[in-house]
Coordinates of C-alpha atoms and ligand atoms in Angstrom, one line a residue:
X1 CA 4.3 70.2 129.1
X2 CA 7.3 68.0 129.9
X3 CA 6.5 64.3 130.7
X4 CA 8.1 62.2 133.4
X5 CA 10.4 59.3 132.4
X6 CA 7.6 57.0 133.6
X7 CA 5.0 58.6 131.4
X8 CA 7.4 58.5 128.4
X9 CA 8.1 54.8 129.1
X10 CA 4.4 54.0 129.2
X11 CA 3.7 56.0 126.0
X12 CA 6.4 54.1 124.2
X13 CA 5.1 50.8 125.4
X14 CA 1.7 51.7 124.0
X15 CA 3.2 52.7 120.7
X16 CA 5.0 49.4 120.4
X17 CA 1.6 47.6 120.7
X18 CA 0.2 49.3 117.7
X19 CA -0.2 47.0 114.7
X20 CA -0.6 48.4 111.2
X21 CA -2.2 45.8 108.9
X22 CA 0.1 45.1 105.9
X23 CA 0.1 42.9 102.8
X24 CA 2.3 40.5 104.9
X25 CA -0.6 39.9 107.3
X26 CA -3.1 39.5 104.5
X27 CA -1.0 37.2 102.5
X28 CA 0.1 34.9 105.4
X29 CA -3.5 34.7 106.6
X30 CA -4.8 33.9 103.1
X31 CA -2.3 31.2 102.5
X32 CA -2.7 29.7 106.0
X33 CA -6.5 29.5 105.4
X34 CA -5.9 27.4 102.3
X35 CA -3.8 25.0 104.3
X36 CA -6.4 24.3 107.1
X37 CA -9.5 22.2 106.7
X38 CA -12.9 23.9 107.3
X39 CA -16.1 22.5 108.8
X40 CA -19.6 22.7 107.2
X41 CA -20.1 26.2 108.5
X42 CA -16.8 27.3 106.9
X43 CA -14.9 27.6 110.2
X44 CA -11.2 26.7 110.1
X45 CA -10.3 23.5 111.9
X46 CA -7.0 22.6 113.6
X47 CA -6.4 20.0 110.9
X48 CA -4.2 20.4 107.9
X49 CA -5.4 19.8 104.4
X50 CA -3.5 16.9 102.9
X51 CA -2.6 16.9 99.2
X52 CA -3.1 13.9 96.9
X53 CA 0.3 12.6 98.0
X54 CA -1.0 12.7 101.6
X55 CA 1.2 15.5 102.8
X56 CA 0.7 19.0 104.0
X57 CA 2.0 22.1 102.3
X58 CA 3.9 25.1 103.7
X59 CA 4.5 28.8 103.4
X60 CA 7.8 30.6 103.0
X61 CA 7.8 34.3 103.8
X62 CA 10.9 35.9 102.2
X63 CA 12.0 39.5 102.9
X64 CA 15.0 41.5 104.0
X65 CA 15.8 42.2 107.6
X66 CA 13.5 44.6 109.4
X67 CA 10.6 44.2 106.9
X68 CA 8.1 42.8 109.4
X69 CA 8.2 39.0 108.9
X70 CA 8.3 37.9 112.5
X71 CA 5.5 40.3 113.5
X72 CA 3.2 39.2 110.6
X73 CA 3.6 35.5 111.2
X74 CA 3.3 35.6 114.9
X75 CA 0.3 37.9 114.8
X76 CA -1.4 35.7 112.2
X77 CA -0.8 32.5 114.1
X78 CA -1.9 34.1 117.4
X79 CA -5.1 35.4 115.8
X80 CA -6.1 32.2 114.2
X81 CA -8.7 30.8 116.5
X82 CA -8.3 27.2 115.1
X83 CA -4.7 27.3 116.3
X84 CA -5.5 28.5 119.8
X85 CA -5.0 26.3 122.8
X86 CA -6.5 22.8 122.6
X87 CA -9.5 23.0 125.0
X88 CA -8.7 19.6 126.5
X89 CA -5.0 20.0 127.1
X90 CA -4.4 23.8 127.0
X91 CA -1.5 23.2 124.5
X92 CA -1.0 25.7 121.7
X93 CA -1.4 24.2 118.2
X94 CA 1.5 26.0 116.7
X95 CA 5.2 26.0 117.7
X96 CA 7.5 28.9 117.1
X97 CA 11.1 27.9 116.5
X98 CA 14.2 30.0 116.2
X99 CA 16.5 28.1 113.9
X100 CA 19.7 27.3 115.9
X101 CA 22.9 28.6 114.6
X102 CA 24.7 26.6 113.3
X103 CA 21.8 24.4 112.3
X104 CA 22.3 20.7 111.9
X105 CA 19.8 17.9 112.1
X106 CA 20.8 17.3 115.7
X107 CA 20.8 20.9 116.9
X108 CA 17.5 21.5 115.1
X109 CA 15.9 18.5 116.7
X110 CA 17.2 19.4 120.2
X111 CA 16.0 23.0 119.7
X112 CA 12.5 21.7 118.9
X113 CA 12.6 19.5 121.9
X114 CA 13.6 22.4 124.1
X115 CA 10.7 24.4 122.8
X116 CA 8.4 21.5 123.6
X117 CA 9.7 21.7 127.2
X118 CA 12.4 19.0 127.1
X119 CA 15.3 21.4 128.1
X120 CA 17.7 19.3 130.1
X121 CA 18.1 15.9 128.4
X122 CA 20.7 14.1 130.5
X123 CA 21.3 11.0 128.3
X124 CA 22.9 11.6 124.9
X125 CA 20.1 10.6 122.5
X126 CA 20.9 9.7 118.9
X127 CA 19.6 11.8 116.1
X128 CA 17.0 9.0 115.4
X129 CA 15.8 9.1 119.0
X130 CA 15.6 12.9 119.1
X131 CA 13.4 13.1 116.0
X132 CA 11.3 10.2 117.0
X133 CA 10.5 12.0 120.3
X134 CA 9.8 15.2 118.3
X135 CA 7.2 13.4 116.1
X136 CA 5.6 11.7 119.1
X137 CA 5.3 15.0 120.9
X138 CA 3.8 16.7 117.9
X139 CA 1.1 14.1 117.7
X140 CA 0.6 14.1 121.5
X141 CA 0.4 17.8 121.8
X142 CA -1.7 18.2 118.6
X143 CA 0.8 20.6 116.9
X144 CA -0.7 21.7 113.6
X145 CA 1.8 24.4 112.5
X146 CA 5.6 24.4 112.9
X147 CA 7.1 27.8 112.3
X148 CA 10.8 28.3 111.7
X149 CA 11.7 31.9 112.1
X150 CA 15.1 33.0 110.6
X151 CA 14.8 29.9 108.5
X152 CA 17.7 31.1 106.2
X153 CA 20.0 29.9 109.0
X154 CA 19.0 26.4 107.9
X155 CA 21.3 27.0 104.9
X156 CA 24.3 28.3 106.9
X157 CA 25.9 25.1 108.2
X158 CA 28.3 25.0 105.2
X159 CA 27.9 21.2 104.8
X160 CA 25.7 20.3 101.9
X161 CA 24.8 17.0 103.5
X162 CA 23.7 18.6 106.8
X163 CA 21.3 20.9 104.8
X164 CA 20.1 17.9 102.8
X165 CA 19.3 15.9 105.9
X166 CA 17.4 18.8 107.5
X167 CA 15.3 19.4 104.4
X168 CA 14.6 15.7 104.2
X169 CA 13.4 15.7 107.8
X170 CA 11.2 18.7 107.2
X171 CA 9.7 17.0 104.2
X172 CA 9.0 13.9 106.4
X173 CA 7.3 16.0 109.1
X174 CA 4.9 17.1 106.4
X175 CA 3.9 13.6 105.6
X176 CA 0.5 12.4 106.8
X177 CA 1.8 10.5 109.9
X178 CA 3.0 13.7 111.5
X179 CA 1.3 16.0 109.1
X180 CA 2.4 19.5 110.3
X181 CA 2.1 22.6 108.2
X182 CA 5.5 24.2 108.0
X183 CA 6.0 27.9 107.9
X184 CA 9.5 29.4 107.2
X185 CA 10.3 33.0 107.4
X186 CA 13.7 34.5 106.6
X187 CA 15.8 36.8 104.4
X188 CA 16.5 36.3 100.7
X189 CA 18.9 33.5 101.5
X190 CA 15.8 31.4 102.2
X191 CA 15.1 31.4 98.5
X192 CA 18.2 29.2 98.1
X193 CA 16.0 26.4 99.2
X194 CA 15.1 25.9 95.6
X195 CA 18.7 25.1 94.7
X196 CA 19.1 22.7 97.6
X197 CA 15.9 20.8 97.3
X198 CA 13.4 21.4 94.5
X199 CA 11.0 18.9 96.1
X200 CA 10.9 20.9 99.4
X201 CA 10.7 24.1 97.5
X202 CA 7.6 22.9 95.5
X203 CA 5.8 22.2 98.8
X204 CA 6.0 25.9 99.8
X205 CA 4.0 28.8 98.6
X206 CA 6.4 31.8 98.6
X207 CA 5.3 35.2 99.8
X208 CA 7.7 38.0 98.9
X209 CA 6.4 41.3 100.1
X210 CA 7.5 44.4 98.3
X211 CA 9.7 47.1 99.8
X212 CA 8.2 50.6 100.3
X213 CA 8.5 52.6 97.1
X214 CA 9.6 56.2 97.1
X215 CA 6.7 58.3 95.9
X216 CA 4.0 55.6 95.7
X217 CA 4.1 54.9 99.5
X218 CA 4.8 58.3 100.8
X219 CA 1.2 59.0 101.7
X220 CA 0.8 55.6 103.5
X221 CA 3.9 56.4 105.5
X222 CA 2.7 59.9 106.3
X223 CA -0.5 58.3 107.7
X224 CA 1.5 55.8 109.7
X225 CA 3.7 58.6 111.2
X226 CA 0.6 60.6 112.0
X227 CA -1.0 57.6 113.7
X228 CA 2.0 57.0 116.0
X229 CA 2.4 60.8 116.7
X230 CA -1.3 61.0 117.7
X231 CA -0.8 58.0 119.9
X232 CA 1.9 59.9 121.7
X233 CA -0.1 63.2 121.9
X234 CA 2.2 64.9 119.4
X235 CA 1.4 67.0 116.3
X236 CA 3.1 65.7 113.2
X237 CA 5.0 68.3 111.2
X238 CA 6.1 66.4 108.1
X239 CA 7.2 69.1 105.8
X240 CA 10.4 68.7 103.7
X241 CA 9.3 65.2 102.7
X242 CA 9.9 63.5 106.0
X243 CA 8.0 60.4 104.7
X244 CA 10.2 60.1 101.6
X245 CA 13.3 60.5 103.7
X246 CA 12.1 57.9 106.1
X247 CA 11.5 55.4 103.3
X248 CA 15.0 56.0 102.0
X249 CA 16.6 55.9 105.4
X250 CA 14.8 52.6 106.2
X251 CA 15.9 51.1 102.9
X252 CA 12.3 50.6 102.0
X253 CA 11.7 48.2 105.0
X254 CA 8.4 48.8 106.6
X255 CA 9.4 47.6 110.1
X256 CA 12.5 49.7 110.1
X257 CA 10.4 52.8 109.2
X258 CA 8.2 52.1 112.3
X259 CA 11.2 51.6 114.6
X260 CA 12.7 54.9 113.5
X261 CA 9.4 56.7 114.0
X262 CA 9.1 55.4 117.5
X263 CA 12.7 56.5 118.2
X264 CA 11.9 59.9 116.8
X265 CA 8.9 60.2 119.0
X266 CA 11.0 59.2 122.0
X267 CA 13.4 62.1 121.2
X268 CA 10.5 64.6 120.9
X269 CA 9.0 63.4 124.2
X270 CA 12.4 63.6 126.0
X271 CA 12.9 67.1 124.6
X272 CA 9.5 68.1 125.9
X273 CA 8.3 69.1 122.4
X274 CA 4.6 69.2 121.3
X275 CA 5.2 68.3 117.7
X276 CA 7.1 65.6 115.9
X277 CA 9.5 67.1 113.3
X278 CA 12.3 66.2 110.9
X279 CA 15.0 67.1 113.4
X280 CA 13.6 64.4 115.8
X281 CA 13.9 61.9 113.0
X282 CA 17.4 63.2 112.2
X283 CA 18.6 62.6 115.8
X284 CA 16.9 59.2 116.1
X285 CA 18.1 58.0 112.7
X286 CA 21.6 59.5 113.2
X287 CA 22.0 57.7 116.5
X288 CA 21.0 54.4 114.9
X289 CA 23.3 54.8 111.9
X290 CA 26.3 56.6 113.6
X291 CA 26.7 58.8 110.6
X292 CA 27.7 62.5 110.3
X293 CA 25.1 65.2 110.2
X294 CA 25.6 66.0 106.5
X295 CA 25.1 62.3 105.6
X296 CA 21.9 62.2 107.6
X297 CA 18.9 61.6 105.3
X298 CA 16.7 63.9 107.4
X299 CA 19.2 66.7 107.1
X300 CA 20.9 66.5 103.7
X301 CA 19.4 68.4 100.8
X302 CA 20.4 65.7 98.4
X303 CA 19.2 62.9 100.7
X304 CA 17.8 60.8 97.8
X305 CA 21.3 60.3 96.4
X306 CA 22.9 59.2 99.7
X307 CA 24.1 55.6 99.5
X308 CA 23.2 53.6 102.5
X309 CA 24.3 50.0 101.8
X310 CA 27.0 49.8 104.5
X311 CA 24.5 51.0 107.2
X312 CA 22.1 48.2 106.1
X313 CA 24.8 45.6 106.7
X314 CA 25.4 47.1 110.1
X315 CA 21.7 47.0 110.9
X316 CA 21.4 43.4 110.0
X317 CA 24.5 42.5 112.0
X318 CA 23.2 44.4 115.0
X319 CA 19.8 42.7 114.8
X320 CA 21.5 39.3 114.4
X321 CA 23.6 39.9 117.5
X322 CA 20.4 40.8 119.4
X323 CA 18.5 37.8 118.3
X324 CA 21.1 35.0 118.3
X325 CA 22.8 34.8 121.7
X326 CA 19.6 33.4 123.3
X327 CA 19.4 30.7 120.6
X328 CA 23.0 29.6 121.1
X329 CA 22.2 28.7 124.7
X330 CA 19.8 26.0 123.6
Ligands
ATP401 N1 2.6 45.7 110.8 C1 3.3 46.2 111.8 N2 2.8 47.2 112.6 C2 3.5 47.8 113.6 N3 4.9 47.5 113.8 C3 5.5 46.6 113.0 C4 4.7 45.9 112.0 N4 5.6 45.1 111.3 C5 6.8 45.2 112.0 N5 6.7 46.1 112.9 C6 7.8 46.5 113.8 O1 9.0 46.6 113.0 C7 10.1 46.0 113.6 C8 10.7 45.0 112.7 O2 9.7 43.9 112.5 P1 10.1 42.4 112.5 O3 11.0 42.1 113.6 O4 8.8 41.7 112.5 O5 10.8 42.3 111.2 P2 11.6 41.0 110.5 O6 11.3 41.1 109.1 O7 11.2 39.8 111.3 O8 13.1 41.4 110.8 P3 14.4 40.5 110.9 O9 14.7 39.9 109.6 O10 15.5 41.4 111.3 O11 14.0 39.4 111.9 C9 9.7 45.5 114.9 O12 10.0 46.5 115.9 C10 8.1 45.4 114.8 O13 7.5 45.6 116.0
MG402 MG1 12.4 38.5 112.3

């Protein structure tokens, strides 16, 4: 039975809504729960726990591109009832921020203001004014969590003093007067935070999810592929170690494995096939990587020895290009 383009589109939309719980979700949730106060019944409150030094603490989620960081943090924040809209004002209690590139104290402050709804500031405010409005708005809107996604870009400005000032400002936002919990998610470069500012680093619990492991995670990945195939009404045919090949082709990144699975399903649906097979994965992955057929992990007999580093850089560059233009407009 061939499906119409509209049916295929709808099926793919449904597949993209599937969420597979991972250690990222569990860890981010567990750490966030430690940082929020609870009432007598044990319900989380939209109030941060303050340490002995009267400041909040934060979370840093560090993982390579395509692991699943953004998904895990966004889903956790959205599913935390205490951070839902303030019943009086309707304002969300958390703010999601894409770190502007290049990030300086000024561009960061202006980006936060834009996210708070101050998009077209006509006068030229000083850095001091920008941050004083930020603090005021945080208090007014009852913001409890400030999340910097792609937080590694905080360390890209090149100027040590810019980075230093931003980290100082983040530290000050965590003090009682503003008292926001800060979450940072980003790639390994985010771990450089320790070398820039040990004090900031100490305030953050680090979550470093592990990559998928060849062999140990094959069964899990087979289950994931089967779930997605079922969602599309396809029969999974995973012989020839499709799961192992997918782990290798995804460089062990969970999110990338899911993206490739959805692409492969799209191929199968467009071909009018009833099953999801290695050749669908080969076509989908090959199109993403732009590699020759004999270098394709779903085709090559010696797939495990194929070196994929260059492709990984290309993938990260392509994702960056997708994510960043909208930020630069701010
Ligand atoms: N737990 C999950 N269940 C289902 N799909 C997921 C899950 N985690 C991630 N994905 C999917 O994997 C892809 C990559 O995830 P995400 O964008 O969250 O990764 P990331 O680590 O933030 O990557 P980057 O560093 O490039 O920003 C997305 O298409 C996302 O929908
Ligand atoms: Mg991301």
